Tab-separated table of C-alpha atoms in Angstrom:
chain	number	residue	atom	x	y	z
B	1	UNK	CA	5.261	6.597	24.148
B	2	UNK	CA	8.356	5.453	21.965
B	3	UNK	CA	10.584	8.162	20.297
B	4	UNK	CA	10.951	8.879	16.622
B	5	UNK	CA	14.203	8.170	15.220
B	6	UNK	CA	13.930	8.023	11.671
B	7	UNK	CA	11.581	8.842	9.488
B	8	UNK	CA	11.659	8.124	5.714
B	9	UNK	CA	11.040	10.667	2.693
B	10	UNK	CA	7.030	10.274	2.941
B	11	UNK	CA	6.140	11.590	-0.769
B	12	UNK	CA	8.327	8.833	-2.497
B	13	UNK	CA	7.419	5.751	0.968
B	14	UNK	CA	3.512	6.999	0.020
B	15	UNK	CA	3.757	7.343	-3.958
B	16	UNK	CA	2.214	4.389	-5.985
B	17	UNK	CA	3.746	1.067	-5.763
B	18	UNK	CA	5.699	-0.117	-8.982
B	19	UNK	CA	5.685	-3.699	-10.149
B	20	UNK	CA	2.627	-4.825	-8.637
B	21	UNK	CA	0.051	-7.035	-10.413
B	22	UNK	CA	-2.480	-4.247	-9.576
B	23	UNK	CA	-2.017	-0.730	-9.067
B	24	UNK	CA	-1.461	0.849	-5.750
B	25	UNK	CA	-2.382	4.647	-5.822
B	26	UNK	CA	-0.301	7.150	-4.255
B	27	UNK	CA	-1.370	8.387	-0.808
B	28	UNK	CA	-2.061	11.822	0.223
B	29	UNK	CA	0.034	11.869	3.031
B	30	UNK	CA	-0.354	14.647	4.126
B	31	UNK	CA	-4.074	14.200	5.110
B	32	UNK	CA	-2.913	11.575	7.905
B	33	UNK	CA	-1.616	12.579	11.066
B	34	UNK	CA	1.982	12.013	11.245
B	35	UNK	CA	1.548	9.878	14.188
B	36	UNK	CA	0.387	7.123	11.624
B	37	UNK	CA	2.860	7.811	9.204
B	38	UNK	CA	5.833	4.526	8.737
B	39	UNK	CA	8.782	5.954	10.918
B	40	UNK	CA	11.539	3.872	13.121
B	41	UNK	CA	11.093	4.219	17.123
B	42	UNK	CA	12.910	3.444	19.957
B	43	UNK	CA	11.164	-0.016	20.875
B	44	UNK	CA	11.806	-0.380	24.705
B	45	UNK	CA	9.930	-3.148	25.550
B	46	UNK	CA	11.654	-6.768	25.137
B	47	UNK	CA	9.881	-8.795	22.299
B	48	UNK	CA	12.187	-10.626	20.074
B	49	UNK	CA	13.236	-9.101	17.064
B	50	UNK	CA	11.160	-10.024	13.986
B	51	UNK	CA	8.329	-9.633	16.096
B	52	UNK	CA	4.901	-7.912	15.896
B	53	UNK	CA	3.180	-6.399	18.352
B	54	UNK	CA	-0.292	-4.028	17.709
B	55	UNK	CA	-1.045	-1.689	20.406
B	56	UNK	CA	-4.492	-1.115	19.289
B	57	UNK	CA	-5.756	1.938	21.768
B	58	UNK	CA	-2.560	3.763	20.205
B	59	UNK	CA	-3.642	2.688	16.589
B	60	UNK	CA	-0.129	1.192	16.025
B	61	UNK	CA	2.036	-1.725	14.743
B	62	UNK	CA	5.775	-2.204	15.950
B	63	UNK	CA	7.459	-4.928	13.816
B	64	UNK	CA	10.942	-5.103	16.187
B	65	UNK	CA	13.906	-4.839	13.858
B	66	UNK	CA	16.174	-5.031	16.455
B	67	UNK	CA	16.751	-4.563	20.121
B	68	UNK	CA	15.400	-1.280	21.181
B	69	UNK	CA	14.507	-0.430	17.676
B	70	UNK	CA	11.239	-0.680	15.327
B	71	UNK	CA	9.548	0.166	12.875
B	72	UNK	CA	6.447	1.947	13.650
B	73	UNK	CA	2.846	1.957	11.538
B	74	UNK	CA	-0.435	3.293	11.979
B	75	UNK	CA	-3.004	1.275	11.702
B	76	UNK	CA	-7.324	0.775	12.034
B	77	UNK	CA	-9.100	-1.078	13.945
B	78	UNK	CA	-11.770	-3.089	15.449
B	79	UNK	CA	-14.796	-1.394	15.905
B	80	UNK	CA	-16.151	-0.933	19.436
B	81	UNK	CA	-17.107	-4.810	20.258
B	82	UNK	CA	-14.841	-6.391	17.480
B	83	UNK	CA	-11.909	-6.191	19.261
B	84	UNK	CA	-9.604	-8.997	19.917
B	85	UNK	CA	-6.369	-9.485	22.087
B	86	UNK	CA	-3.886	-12.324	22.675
B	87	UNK	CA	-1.005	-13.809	21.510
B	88	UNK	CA	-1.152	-15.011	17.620
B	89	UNK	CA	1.327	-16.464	14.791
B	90	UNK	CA	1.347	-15.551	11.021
B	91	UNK	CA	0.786	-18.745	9.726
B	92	UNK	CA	-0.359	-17.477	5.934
B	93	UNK	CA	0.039	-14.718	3.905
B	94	UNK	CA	-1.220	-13.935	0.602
B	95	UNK	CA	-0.602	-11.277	-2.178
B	96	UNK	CA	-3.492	-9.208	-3.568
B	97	UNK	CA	-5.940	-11.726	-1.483
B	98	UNK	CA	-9.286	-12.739	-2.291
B	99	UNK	CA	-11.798	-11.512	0.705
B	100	UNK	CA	-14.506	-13.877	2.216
B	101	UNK	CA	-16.579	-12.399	4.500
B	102	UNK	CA	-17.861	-14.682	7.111
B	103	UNK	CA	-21.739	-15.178	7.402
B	104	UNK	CA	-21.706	-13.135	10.380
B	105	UNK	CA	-21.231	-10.222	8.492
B	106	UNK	CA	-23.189	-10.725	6.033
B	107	UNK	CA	-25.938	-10.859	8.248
B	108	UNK	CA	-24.872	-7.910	9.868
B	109	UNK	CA	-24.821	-6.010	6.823
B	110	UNK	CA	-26.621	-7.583	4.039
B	111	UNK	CA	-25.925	-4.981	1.360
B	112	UNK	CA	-22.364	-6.840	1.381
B	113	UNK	CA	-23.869	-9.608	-0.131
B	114	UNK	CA	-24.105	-7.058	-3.458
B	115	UNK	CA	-20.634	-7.160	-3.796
B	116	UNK	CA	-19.650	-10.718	-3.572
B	117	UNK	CA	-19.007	-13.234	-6.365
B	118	UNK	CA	-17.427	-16.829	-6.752
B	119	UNK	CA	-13.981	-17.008	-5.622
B	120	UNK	CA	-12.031	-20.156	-4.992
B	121	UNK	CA	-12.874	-20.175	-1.123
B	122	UNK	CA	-16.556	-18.889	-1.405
B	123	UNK	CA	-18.834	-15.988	-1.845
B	124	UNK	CA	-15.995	-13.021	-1.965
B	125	UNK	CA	-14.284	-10.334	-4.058
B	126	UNK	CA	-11.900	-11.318	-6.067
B	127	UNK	CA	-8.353	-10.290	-4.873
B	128	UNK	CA	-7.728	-6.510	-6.811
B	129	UNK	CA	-8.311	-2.963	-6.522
B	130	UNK	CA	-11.675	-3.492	-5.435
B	131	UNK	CA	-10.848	-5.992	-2.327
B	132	UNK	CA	-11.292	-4.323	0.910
B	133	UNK	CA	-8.153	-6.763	2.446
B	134	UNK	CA	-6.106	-4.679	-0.316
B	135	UNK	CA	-2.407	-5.281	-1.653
B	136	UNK	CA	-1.595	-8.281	1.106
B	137	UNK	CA	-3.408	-9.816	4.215
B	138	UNK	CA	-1.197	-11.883	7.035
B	139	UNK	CA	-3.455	-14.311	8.902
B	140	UNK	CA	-3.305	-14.659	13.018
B	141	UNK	CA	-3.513	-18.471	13.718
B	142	UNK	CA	-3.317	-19.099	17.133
B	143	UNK	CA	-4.963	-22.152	20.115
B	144	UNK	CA	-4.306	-24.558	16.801
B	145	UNK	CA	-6.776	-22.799	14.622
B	146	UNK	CA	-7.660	-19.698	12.520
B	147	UNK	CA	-8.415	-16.903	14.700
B	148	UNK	CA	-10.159	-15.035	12.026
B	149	UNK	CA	-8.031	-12.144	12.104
B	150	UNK	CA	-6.112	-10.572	9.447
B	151	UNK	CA	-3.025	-7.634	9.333
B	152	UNK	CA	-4.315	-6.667	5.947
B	153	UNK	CA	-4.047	-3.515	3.358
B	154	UNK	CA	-6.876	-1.040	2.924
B	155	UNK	CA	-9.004	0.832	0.573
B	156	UNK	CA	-9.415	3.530	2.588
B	157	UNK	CA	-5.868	4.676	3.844
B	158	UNK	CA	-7.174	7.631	5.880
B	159	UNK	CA	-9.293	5.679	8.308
B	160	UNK	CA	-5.867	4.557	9.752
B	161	UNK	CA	-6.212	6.029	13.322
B	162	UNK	CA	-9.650	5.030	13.762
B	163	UNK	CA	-12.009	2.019	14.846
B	164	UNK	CA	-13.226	0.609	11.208
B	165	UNK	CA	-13.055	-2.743	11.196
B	166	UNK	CA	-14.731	-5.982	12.298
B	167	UNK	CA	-11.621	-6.956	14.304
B	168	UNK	CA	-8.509	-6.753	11.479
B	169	UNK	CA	-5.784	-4.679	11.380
B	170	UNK	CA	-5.727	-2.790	8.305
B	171	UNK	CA	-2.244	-0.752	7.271
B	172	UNK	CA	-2.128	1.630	4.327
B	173	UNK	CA	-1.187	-0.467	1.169
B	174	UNK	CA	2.739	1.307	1.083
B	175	UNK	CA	2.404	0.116	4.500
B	176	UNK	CA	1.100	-3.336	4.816
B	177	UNK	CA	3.722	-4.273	1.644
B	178	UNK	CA	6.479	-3.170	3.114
B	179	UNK	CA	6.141	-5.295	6.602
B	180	UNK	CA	5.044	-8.122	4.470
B	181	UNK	CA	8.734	-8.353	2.927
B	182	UNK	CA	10.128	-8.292	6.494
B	183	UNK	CA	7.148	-10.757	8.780
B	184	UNK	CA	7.833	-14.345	7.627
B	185	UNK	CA	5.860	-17.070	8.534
B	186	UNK	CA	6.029	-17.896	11.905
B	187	UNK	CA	6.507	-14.616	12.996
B	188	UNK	CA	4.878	-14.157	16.379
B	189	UNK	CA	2.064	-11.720	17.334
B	190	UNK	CA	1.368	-10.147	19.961
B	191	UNK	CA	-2.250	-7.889	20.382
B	192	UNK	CA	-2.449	-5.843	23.612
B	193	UNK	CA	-5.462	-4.981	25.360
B	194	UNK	CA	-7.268	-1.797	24.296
């Protein structure tokens, strides 16, 4: 359990987004438990700052900002069997991204396929309001390869604090901007064990 130090002024952190090539709707905040709300924590374990590290049976995302201090987010989750642990780097990121599901998926639930039009990298949605990767997506490389994985915005901001996903990390859109202007590439990754 870390300890809240700072917390910002939620209404204007969770208002919409200026300057973005989309809009970003305001958040009710106040329907989210304040456990999964952006605040800084003391950060005692000993990653190196400008790291990440998702904690995934807690529903959170530390991004160290310096020793003994980070800033805490809430995030969603794999569903039960899509989890994945390890150690990971961000080796792309991408504003308002386009979203390919893999044929897995697809197969899984073949109503997707509905959806999904021609993007550049395949049968997608088109990077927008509509994309369920929402305002940015970081991608976890890791063994020399694409892991698959994605720290990525959502459509759905109150399923933060759940198990929703096929294996991303999804982050409110407020949220997921914000640590994209601080995780550069390179930055290491680190997702514990549920």
């Amino acid at each position: 359990m870390t300890r809240t130090l700072g917390r910002p002024n939620y209404a204007a952190t969770y208002a919409p987004y200026p300057g973005e090539r989309f809009a970003v709707p305001a958040v009710d905040y106040r329907q989210i438990d304040p456990r999964f709300l952006r605040q800084t924590v003391d950060y005692p374990w000993e990653e190196p700052v400008g790291s990440v590290v998702v904690d995934p049976a807690a529903y959170h995302l530390y991004f160290v900002e310096a020793p003994g201090r980070a800033t805490r987010y809430g995030v969603g989750v794999g569903r039960e069997g899509f989890g994945w642990s390890g150690p990971a780097r961000i080796n792309m990121k991408r504003d308002w991204p386009d979203w390919v599901p893999p044929r897995e998926m697809i197969a899984r639930d073949p109503e997707i396929r509905a959806r999904l039009e021609p993007t550049p990298r395949g049968l997608g949605v088109k990077g927008g309001p509509l994309s369920p990767l929402g305002a940015r997506a970081m991608y976890l490389f890791g063994e020399g390869r694409d892991l698959g994985y994605r720290i990525h915005g959502t459509l759905e901001p109150l399923t933060v604090g759940s198990n929703v996903s096929s294996g991303c990390i999804r982050m409110i859109n407020q949220d997921i901007v914000h640590l994209y202007t601080r995780a550069a590439l390179g930055t290491p990754v680190t997702v514990l064990p549920t």
